[in-house]
XYZ file of C-alpha atoms in Angstrom:
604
model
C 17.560 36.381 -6.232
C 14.277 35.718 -8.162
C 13.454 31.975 -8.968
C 12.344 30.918 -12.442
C 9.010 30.987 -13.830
C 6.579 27.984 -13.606
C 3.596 27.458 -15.650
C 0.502 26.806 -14.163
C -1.481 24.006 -15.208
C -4.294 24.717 -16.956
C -6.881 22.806 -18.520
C -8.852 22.639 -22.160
C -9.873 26.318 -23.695
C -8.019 27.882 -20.472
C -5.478 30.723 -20.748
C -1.670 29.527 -19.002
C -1.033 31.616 -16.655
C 2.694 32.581 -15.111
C 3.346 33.196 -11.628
C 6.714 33.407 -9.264
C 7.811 30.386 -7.184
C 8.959 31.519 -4.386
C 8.066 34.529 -2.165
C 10.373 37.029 -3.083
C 7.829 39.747 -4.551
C 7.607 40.899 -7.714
C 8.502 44.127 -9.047
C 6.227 46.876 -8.149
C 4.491 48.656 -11.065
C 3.305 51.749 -11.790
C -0.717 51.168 -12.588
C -1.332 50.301 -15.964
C 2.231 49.636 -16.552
C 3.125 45.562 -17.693
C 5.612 43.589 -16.223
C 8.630 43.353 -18.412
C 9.278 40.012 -16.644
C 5.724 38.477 -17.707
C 5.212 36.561 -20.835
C 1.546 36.221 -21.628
C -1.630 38.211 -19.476
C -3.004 36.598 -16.576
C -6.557 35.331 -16.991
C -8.841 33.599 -14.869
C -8.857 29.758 -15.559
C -12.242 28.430 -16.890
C -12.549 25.372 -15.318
C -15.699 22.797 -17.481
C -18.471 22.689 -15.489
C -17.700 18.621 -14.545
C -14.065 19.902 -12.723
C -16.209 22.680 -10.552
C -18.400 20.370 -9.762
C -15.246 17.472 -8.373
C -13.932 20.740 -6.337
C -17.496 21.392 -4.391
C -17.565 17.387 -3.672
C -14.524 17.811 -1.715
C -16.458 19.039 1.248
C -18.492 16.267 2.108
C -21.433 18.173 3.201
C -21.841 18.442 -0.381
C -23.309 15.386 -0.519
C -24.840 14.852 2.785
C -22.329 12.944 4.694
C -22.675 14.993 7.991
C -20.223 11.778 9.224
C -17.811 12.502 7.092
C -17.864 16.307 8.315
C -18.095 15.024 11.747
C -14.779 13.364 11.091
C -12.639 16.245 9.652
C -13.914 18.381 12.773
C -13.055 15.673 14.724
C -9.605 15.376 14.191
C -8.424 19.193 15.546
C -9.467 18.147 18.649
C -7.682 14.880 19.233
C -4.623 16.349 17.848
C -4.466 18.906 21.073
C -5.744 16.199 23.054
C -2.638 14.340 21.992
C -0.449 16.865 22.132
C -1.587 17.850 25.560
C -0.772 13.957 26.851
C 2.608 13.878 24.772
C 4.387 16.982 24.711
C 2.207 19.109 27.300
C 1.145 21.246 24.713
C -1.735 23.592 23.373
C -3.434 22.469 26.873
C -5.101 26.315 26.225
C -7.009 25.026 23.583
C -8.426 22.236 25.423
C -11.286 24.491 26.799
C -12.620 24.681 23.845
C -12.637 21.220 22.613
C -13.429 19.222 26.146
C -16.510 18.917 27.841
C -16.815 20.099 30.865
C -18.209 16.847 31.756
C -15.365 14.953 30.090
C -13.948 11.591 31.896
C -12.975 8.482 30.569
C -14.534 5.461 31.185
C -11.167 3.078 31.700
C -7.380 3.933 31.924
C -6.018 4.822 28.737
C -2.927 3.060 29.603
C -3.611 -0.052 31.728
C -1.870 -0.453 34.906
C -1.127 -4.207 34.873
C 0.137 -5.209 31.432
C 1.293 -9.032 31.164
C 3.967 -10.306 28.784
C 2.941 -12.137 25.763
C 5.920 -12.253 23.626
C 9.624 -11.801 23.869
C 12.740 -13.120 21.580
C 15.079 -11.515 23.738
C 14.762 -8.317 21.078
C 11.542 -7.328 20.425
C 8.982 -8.013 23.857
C 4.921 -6.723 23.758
C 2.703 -6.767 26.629
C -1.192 -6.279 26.630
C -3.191 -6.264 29.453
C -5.254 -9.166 30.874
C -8.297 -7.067 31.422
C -9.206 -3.227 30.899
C -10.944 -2.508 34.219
C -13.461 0.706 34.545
C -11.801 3.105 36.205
C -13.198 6.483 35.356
C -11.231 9.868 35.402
C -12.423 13.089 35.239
C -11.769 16.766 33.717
C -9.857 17.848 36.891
C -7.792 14.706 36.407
C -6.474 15.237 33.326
C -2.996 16.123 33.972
C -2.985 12.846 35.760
C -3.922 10.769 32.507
C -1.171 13.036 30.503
C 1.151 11.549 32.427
C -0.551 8.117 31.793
C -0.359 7.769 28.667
C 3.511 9.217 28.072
C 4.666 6.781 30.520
C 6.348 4.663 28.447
C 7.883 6.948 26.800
C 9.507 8.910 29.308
C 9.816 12.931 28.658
C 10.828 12.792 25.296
C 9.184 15.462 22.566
C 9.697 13.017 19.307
C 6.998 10.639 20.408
C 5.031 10.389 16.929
C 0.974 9.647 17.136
C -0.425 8.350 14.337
C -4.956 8.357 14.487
C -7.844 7.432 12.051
C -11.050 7.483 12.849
C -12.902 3.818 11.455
C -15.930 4.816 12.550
C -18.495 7.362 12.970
C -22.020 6.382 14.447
C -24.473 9.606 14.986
C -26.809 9.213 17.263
C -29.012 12.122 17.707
C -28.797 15.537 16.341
C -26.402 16.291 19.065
C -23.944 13.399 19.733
C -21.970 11.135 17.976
C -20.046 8.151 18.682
C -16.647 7.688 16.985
C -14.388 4.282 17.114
C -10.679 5.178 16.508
C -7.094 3.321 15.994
C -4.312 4.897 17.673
C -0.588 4.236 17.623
C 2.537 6.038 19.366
C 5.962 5.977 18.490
C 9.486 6.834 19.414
C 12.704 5.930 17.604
C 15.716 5.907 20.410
C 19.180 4.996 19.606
C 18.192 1.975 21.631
C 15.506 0.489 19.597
C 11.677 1.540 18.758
C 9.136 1.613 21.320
C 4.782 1.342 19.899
C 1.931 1.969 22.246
C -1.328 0.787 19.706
C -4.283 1.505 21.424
C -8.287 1.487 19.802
C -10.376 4.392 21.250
C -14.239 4.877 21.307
C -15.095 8.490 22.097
C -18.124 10.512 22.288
C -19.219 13.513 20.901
C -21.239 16.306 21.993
C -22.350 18.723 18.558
C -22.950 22.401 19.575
C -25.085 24.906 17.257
C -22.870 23.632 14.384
C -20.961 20.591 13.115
C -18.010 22.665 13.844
C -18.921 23.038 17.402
C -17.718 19.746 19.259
C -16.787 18.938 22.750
C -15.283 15.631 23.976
C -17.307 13.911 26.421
C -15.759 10.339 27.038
C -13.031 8.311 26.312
C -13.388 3.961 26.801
C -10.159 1.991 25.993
C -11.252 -0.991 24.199
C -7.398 -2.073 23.759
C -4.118 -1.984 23.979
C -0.779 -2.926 23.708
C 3.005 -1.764 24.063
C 5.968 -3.342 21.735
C 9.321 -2.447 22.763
C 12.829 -3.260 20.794
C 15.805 -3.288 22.581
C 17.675 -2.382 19.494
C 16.986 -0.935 16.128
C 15.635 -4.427 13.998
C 17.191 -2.626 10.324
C 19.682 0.105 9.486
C 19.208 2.691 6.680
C 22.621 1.013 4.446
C 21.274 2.646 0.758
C 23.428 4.949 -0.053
C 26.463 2.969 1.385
C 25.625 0.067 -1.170
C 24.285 2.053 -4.016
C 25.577 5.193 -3.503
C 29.310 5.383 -5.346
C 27.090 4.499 -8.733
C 27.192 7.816 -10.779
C 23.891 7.846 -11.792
C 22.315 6.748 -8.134
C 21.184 10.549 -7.039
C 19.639 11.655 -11.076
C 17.551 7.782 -11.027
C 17.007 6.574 -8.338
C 16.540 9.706 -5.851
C 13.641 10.803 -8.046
C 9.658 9.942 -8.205
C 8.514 8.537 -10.827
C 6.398 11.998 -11.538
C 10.171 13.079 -12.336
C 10.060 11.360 -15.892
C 6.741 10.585 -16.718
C 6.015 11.878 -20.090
C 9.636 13.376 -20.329
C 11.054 10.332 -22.557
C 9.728 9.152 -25.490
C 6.084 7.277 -25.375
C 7.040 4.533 -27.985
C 9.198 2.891 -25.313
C 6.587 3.195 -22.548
C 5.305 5.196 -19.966
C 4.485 4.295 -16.686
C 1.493 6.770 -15.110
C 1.937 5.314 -11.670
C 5.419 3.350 -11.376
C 4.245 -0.028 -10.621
C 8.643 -0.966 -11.309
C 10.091 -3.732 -9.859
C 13.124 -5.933 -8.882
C 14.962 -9.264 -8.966
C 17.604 -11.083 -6.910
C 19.648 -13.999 -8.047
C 23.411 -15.160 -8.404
C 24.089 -14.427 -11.632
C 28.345 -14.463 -12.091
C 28.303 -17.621 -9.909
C 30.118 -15.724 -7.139
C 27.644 -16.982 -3.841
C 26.358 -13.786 -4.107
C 23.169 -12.280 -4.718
C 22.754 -9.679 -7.369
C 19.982 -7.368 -8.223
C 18.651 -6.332 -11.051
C 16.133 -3.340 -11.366
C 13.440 -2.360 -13.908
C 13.133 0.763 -14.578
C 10.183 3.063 -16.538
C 10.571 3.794 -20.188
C 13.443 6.205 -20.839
C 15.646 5.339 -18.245
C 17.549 1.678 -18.583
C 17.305 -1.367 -16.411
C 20.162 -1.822 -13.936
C 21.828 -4.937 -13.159
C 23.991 -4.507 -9.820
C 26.732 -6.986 -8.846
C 26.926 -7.677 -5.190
C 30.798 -7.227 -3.835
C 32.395 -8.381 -0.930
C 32.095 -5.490 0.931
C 28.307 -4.973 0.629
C 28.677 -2.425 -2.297
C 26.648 -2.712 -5.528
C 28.630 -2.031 -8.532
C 26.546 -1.160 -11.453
C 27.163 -4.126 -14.709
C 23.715 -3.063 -17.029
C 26.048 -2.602 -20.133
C 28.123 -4.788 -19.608
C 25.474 -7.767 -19.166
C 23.905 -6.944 -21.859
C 20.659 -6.172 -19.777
C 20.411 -2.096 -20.225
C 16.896 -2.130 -21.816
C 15.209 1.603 -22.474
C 11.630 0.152 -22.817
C 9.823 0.355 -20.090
C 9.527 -2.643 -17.344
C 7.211 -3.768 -14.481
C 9.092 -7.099 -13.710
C 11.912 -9.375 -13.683
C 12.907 -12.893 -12.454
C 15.990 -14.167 -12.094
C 15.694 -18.079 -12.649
C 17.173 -20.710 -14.552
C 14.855 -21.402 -17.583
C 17.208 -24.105 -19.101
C 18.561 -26.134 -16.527
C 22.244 -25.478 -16.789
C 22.713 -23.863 -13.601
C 22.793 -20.181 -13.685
C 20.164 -17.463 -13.476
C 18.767 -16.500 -16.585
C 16.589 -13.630 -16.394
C 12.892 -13.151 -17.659
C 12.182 -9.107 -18.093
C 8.062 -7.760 -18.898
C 8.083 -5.192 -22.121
C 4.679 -3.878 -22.103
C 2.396 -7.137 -23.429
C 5.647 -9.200 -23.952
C 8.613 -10.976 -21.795
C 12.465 -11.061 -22.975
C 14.065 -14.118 -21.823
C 17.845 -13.877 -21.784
C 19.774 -16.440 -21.340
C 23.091 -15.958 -19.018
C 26.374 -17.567 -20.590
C 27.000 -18.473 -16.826
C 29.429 -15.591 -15.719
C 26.734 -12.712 -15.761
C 27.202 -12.470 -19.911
C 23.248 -12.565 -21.484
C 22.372 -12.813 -24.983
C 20.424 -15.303 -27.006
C 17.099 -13.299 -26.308
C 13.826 -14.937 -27.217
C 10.935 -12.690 -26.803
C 7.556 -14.234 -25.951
C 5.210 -12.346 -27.586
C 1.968 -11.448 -26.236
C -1.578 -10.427 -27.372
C -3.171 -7.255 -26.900
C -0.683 -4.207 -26.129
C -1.516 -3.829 -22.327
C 1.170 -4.249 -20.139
C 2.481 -7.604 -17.783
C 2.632 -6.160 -14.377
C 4.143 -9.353 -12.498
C 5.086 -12.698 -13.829
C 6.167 -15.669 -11.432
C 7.377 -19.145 -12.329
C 6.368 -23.078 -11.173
C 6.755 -25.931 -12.891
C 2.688 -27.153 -13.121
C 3.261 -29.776 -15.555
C 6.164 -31.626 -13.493
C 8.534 -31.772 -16.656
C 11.728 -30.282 -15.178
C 11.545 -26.647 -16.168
C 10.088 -23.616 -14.956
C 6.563 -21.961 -16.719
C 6.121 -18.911 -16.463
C 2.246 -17.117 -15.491
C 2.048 -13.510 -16.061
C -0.348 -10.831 -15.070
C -2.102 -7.707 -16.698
C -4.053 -5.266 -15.012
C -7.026 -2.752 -17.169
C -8.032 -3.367 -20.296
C -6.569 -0.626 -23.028
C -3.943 1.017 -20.548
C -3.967 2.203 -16.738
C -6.175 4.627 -18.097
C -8.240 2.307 -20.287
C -11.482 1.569 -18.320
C -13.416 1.938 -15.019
C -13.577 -1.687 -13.501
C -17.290 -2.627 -13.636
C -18.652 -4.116 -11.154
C -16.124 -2.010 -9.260
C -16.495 -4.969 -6.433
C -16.409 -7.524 -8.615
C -14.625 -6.238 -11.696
C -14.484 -8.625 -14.835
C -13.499 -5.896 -17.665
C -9.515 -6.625 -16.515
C -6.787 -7.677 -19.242
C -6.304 -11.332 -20.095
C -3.231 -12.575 -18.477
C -1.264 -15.432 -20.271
C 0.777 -18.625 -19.252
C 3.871 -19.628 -20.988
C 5.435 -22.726 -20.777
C 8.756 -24.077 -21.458
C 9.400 -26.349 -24.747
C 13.036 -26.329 -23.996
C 16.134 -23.712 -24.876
C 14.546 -20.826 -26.266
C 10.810 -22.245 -27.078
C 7.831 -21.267 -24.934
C 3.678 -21.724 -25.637
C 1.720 -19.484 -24.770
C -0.617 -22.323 -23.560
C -3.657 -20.421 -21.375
C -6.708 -22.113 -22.741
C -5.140 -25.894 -22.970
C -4.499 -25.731 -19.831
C -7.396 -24.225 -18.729
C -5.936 -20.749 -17.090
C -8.595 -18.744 -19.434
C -11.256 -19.285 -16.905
C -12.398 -15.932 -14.941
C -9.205 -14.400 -17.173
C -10.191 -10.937 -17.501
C -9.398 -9.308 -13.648
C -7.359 -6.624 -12.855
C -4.465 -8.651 -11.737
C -1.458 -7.580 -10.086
C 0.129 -10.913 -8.930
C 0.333 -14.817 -8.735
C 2.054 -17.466 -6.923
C 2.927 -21.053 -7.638
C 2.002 -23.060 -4.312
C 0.756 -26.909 -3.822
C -1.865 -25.590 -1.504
C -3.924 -29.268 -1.432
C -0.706 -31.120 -0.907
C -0.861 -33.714 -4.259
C 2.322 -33.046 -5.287
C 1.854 -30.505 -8.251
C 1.569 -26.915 -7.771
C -1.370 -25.058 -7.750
C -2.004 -21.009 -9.049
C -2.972 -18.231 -6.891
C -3.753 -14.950 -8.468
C -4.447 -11.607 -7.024
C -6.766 -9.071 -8.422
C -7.563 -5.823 -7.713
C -11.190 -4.581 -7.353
C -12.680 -7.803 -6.576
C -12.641 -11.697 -5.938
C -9.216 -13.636 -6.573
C -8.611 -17.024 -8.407
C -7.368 -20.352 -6.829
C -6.197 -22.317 -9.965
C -6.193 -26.131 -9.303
C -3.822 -28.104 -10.860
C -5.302 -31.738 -11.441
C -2.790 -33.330 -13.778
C -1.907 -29.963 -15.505
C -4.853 -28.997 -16.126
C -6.447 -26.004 -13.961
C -9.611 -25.505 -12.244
C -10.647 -21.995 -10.538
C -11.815 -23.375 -7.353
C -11.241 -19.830 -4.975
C -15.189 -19.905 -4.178
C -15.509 -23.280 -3.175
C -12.418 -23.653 -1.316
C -12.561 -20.527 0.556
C -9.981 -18.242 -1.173
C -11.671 -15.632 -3.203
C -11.104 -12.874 -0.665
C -13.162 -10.494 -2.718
C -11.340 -7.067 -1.978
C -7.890 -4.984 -3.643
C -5.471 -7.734 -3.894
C -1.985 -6.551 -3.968
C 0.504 -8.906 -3.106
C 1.003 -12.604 -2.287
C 2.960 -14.774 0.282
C 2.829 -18.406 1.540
C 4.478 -19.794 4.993
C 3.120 -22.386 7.141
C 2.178 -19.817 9.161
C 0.783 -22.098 12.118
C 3.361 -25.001 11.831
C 0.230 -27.538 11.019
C 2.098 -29.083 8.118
C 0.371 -26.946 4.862
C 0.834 -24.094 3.188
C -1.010 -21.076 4.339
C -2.082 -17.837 2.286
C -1.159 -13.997 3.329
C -2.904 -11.650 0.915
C -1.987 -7.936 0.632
C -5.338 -5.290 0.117
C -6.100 -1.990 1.033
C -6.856 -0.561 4.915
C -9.764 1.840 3.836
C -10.490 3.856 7.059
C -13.135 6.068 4.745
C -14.497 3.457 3.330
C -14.975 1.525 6.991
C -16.863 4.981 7.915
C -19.060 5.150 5.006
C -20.224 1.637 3.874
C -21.508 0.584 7.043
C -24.428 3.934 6.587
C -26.339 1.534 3.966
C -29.629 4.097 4.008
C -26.908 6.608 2.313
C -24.089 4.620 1.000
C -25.172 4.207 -2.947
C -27.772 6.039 -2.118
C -29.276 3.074 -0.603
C -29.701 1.092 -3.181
C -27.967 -1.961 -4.061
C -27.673 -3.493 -0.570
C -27.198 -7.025 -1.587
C -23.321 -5.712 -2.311
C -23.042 -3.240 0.703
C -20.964 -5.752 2.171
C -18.722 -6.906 -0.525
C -17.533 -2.947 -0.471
C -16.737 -3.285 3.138
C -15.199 -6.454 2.604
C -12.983 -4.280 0.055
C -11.443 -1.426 2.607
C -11.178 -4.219 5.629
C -7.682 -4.535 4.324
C -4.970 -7.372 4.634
C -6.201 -10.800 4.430
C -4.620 -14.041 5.957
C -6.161 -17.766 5.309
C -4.988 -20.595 7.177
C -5.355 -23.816 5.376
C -7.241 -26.649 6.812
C -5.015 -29.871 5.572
C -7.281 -30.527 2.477
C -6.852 -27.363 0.092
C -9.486 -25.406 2.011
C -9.264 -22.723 3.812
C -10.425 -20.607 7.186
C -10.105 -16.827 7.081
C -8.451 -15.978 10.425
C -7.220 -12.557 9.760
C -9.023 -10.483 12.197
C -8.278 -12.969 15.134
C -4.685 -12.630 13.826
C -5.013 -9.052 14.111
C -3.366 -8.341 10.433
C -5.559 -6.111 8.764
C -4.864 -2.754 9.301
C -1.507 -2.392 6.938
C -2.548 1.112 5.113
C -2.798 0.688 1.473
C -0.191 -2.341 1.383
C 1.512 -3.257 -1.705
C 3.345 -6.511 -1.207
C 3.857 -7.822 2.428
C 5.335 -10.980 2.559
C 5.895 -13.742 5.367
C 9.715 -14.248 6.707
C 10.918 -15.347 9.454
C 12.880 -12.085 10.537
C 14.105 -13.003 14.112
C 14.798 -16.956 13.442
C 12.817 -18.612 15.948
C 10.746 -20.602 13.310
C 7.639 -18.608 13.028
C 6.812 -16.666 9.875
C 6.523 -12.787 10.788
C 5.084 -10.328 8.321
C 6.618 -6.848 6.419
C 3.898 -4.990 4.917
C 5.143 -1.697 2.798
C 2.368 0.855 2.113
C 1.244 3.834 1.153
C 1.076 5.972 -2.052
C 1.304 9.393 -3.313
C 1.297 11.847 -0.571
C -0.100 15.501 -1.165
C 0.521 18.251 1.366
C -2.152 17.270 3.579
C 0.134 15.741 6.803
C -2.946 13.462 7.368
C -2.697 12.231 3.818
C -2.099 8.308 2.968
């Protein structure tokens, strides 16, 4: 049975082209004879000279970056090495990708490993020293056996690699530093060996040509769980909701530019949630933004853990597209009202106290870009709840390049709103100060009193360069993030506070981007810019280290510990946050990541 036709994309003064999508052949034909079946000729796309050029720059020896090319080649190898040690596989092709002089230079799994945390589920161990015991080539089924140790004989062990590093040093050799973690999912619990690798490299005639030499463990450590920490519950809570499997099974790719653009589009998703009581029932409800085209859904929580979907009923169904939602009460009478972003605007409805909402006051913003995030505090210390809300690029996700791309200050203004009482809110930014440094890409804030006076402070996160640390003196604000220690000048994502370190204050978890490319490249300054522009060299590496955590020091300052605290490396993170997960007092961290994934299976 043939499939339908698709039509190929194609770009300015191209011909479209139609093609089959699947592999069931066409029709033969006779020569010169046209398929019935085929609605326009095929032609040859003719790509501008500017989209030829993007394709070349795919291979990085386009450029110059023999590192980069170092790396791809790299990567065969280590996945047969891997798959030699895990699943005693493709140990044929390890001729050709071992040197005959391989070893390692320590175990790759330590013998002695000590204990160093246990809450009677989840226990790690790490070893108290790596000592130098070398193995060689005619000892490698010896090290296989090594590293799958802790994981018995089971096939489904899952290794996960990237390469942060790539030092050449000769024409010949090359040094690269690497992250390594293994997994296995039982029906028991989840078992993680995480282990950093430096290897060398010998280079044959070509780039392509490369043997392993060595192998030196530089860490490690093994987390076991004695039984699965969350269970998949989605589709038991969600799923009886006719329209679960048409929205919410379905990328955002699904509908973009497939509803009408007067009610919003949203290029890269960027939707998100609330949770509050809002029929007075103890329960917690949740209530969903949705892109342009497709309405907002309010879900009821029930007794027995279902969600039962009340948009229409509440009043809260909007079309237009959203980024974010509270659920809060903005007028003190005890129930959640709800404040919703519509592109440059916020919708406050106000809930009659039994999940009803109507009286709808819309706060009306400048500009058309949209509020990606709002949050609310009460700075002023009047009773009710402000509200501070975020924008990202100026003139649309599309809008702009951010210039200085480390430092970017050609971001949307982002506005703060506060509350006059039932129904009236100013839009008071410059009284109180909040239009200094007010044009970053921002994706977040949080209300916090982070110097312990007894008002609450502003933290905002931007993307593409240094955040701002708001100081609240009397209700009126101060950016103070350089002096105090907070500008963490990177891809800020996400917020959370905890008092991370029991100490008494308020500490600071900060959500960026794990750049293993950009951890390779930056560090090359002779090449990286083309060498020019060193003075910022770091500020770009600063930018793919990835997750950031300051501990405060008692007086509103703070100390970045993060790489002591060994957070960084979360993958392009979105919005981790601190909670305590297994109750023993300590705040632990969930970081999310990732984004679009292509076919590549070594994609993000």
């Amino acid at each position: 049975m043939r499939s339908c036709l698709i039509f190929a994309a194609f770009l300015a003064g191209a011909h479209p082209v139609f093609a089959w999508s699947d592999s069931t052949p066409a029709p033969p034909q006779q020569d010169g004879a046209k398929d019935p079946d085929q609605l326009l000729e095929s032609a040859e796309i003719d790509y501008p000279e500017w989209v030829t050029d993007n394709f070349e720059r795919r291979n990085a020896a386009t450029d110059g970056w023999r590192s980069e090319v170092l790396h791809g080649n790299a990567k065969k190898p280590v996945k047969a090495l891997l798959a030699y040690f895990l699943k005693n596989e493709h140990e044929d092709e390890l001729d050709h990708y071992l040197s005959a002089n391989f070893h390692t230079l320590t175990p790759l799994r330590p013998a002695k490993l000590e204990q160093v945390f246990s809450d009677g589920v989840t226990n790690a161990w790490r070893p108290t020293n790596i000592p130098q015991e070398q193995m060689s080539l005619g000892q490698l089924s010896t090290l296989a056996k090594s590293v799958r140790a802790p994981f018995g004989d089971d096939p489904h062990v899952h290794p996960f690699f990237k390469f942060v590093r790539i030092k050449i040093e000769g024409p010949k050799r090359f040094r690269g530093d690497m992250l390594l973690h293994l997994s296995l999912k039982t029906a028991s619990g989840v078992l993680q060996a995480n282990s950093e690798w430096t290897t060398y490299w010998q280079i044959g005639e070509t780039d392509e040509d490369l043997l392993l030499e060595s192998i030196e463990l530089t860490s490690y450590e093994e987390i076991r769980t004695r039984k699965a920490l969350f269970g998949e519950i989605t589709s038991h809570v969600f799923g009886h909701n006719a329209f679960w499997q048409n929205e919410f099974l379905r990328g955002v790719d699904d509908y973009h530019k497939k509803t009408d653009r007067l009610i919003g589009q949203s290029f890269i998703g960027s939707q998100g949630f609330a949770i509050g009581d809002v029929n007075g029932d103890g329960l917690d409800d949740l209530y969903i933004t949705q892109q342009g085209g497709l309405p907002n859904r309010l879900f009821l929580h029930s007794l027995d853990g279902t969600a039962t979907d009340a948009s229409k009923r509440s009043n809260l169904d909007f079309l237009e597209n959203t980024r974010s939602a509270l659920l809060i009460d903005l007028d003190n009478d005890g129930d959640q009202d709800l404040a919703a972003t519509i592109g440059a605007n916020i919708m406050i409805a106000y809930n009659s106290g039994k999940g009803i909402f109507g009286d709808f006051t819309p706060l009306r913003g400048t500009g058309w870009e949209d509020i990606y995030s709002i949050s609310a505090g009460d700075p002023d210390n009047d009773g009710d709840l402000d509200l501070y809300a975020t924008r990202y690029v100026g003139n649309g996700i599309m809008g702009g390049v951010p210039t200085p791309y480390h430092d970017a200050n050609n971001g949307a203004s982002n506005f703060y709103w506060r509350n006059d009482g039932y129904g009236k809110f100013t839009n008071a930014t410059a009284e109180v100060g909040l239009d200094q440094n007010n044009s970053k890409f921002s994706l977040v804030s949080i209300w916090e009193d982070f110097d312990d006076d007894g008002d609450v402070d502003l933290y905002v996160a931007n993307d593409f360069g240094t955040n701002n640390l708001y100081r609240n003196e009397g209700g009126k604000f101060t950016d103070v993030a350089y002096e105090v220690g907070a500008e963490d000048m990177a891809a800020g994502m996400g917020l959370s506070t905890a008092d991370f370190d029991l100490d008494g204050d308020m500490d600071l978890l900060i959500t960026n981007m794990f750049s293993s490319a950009g951890q390779r490249i930056v560090p090359q300054t002779d090449q990286f810019m083309e060498g020019q522009n060193k003075d910022v060299h770091q500020h770009y590496g600063r930018h793919a280290r990835g997750n950031s955590l300051l501990s405060n020091n008692g007086d509103g300052t703070f100390s970045d510990v993060t790489m002591a605290a060994g957070i960084s490396v979360g993958g392009w993170s979105w919005g981790s946050k601190f909670v305590d997960f297994n109750n023993d007092g300590y705040a632990d961290i969930y970081a999310p990541n990732g984004f679009l994934t292509g076919p590549d299976p070594d994609d993000l």
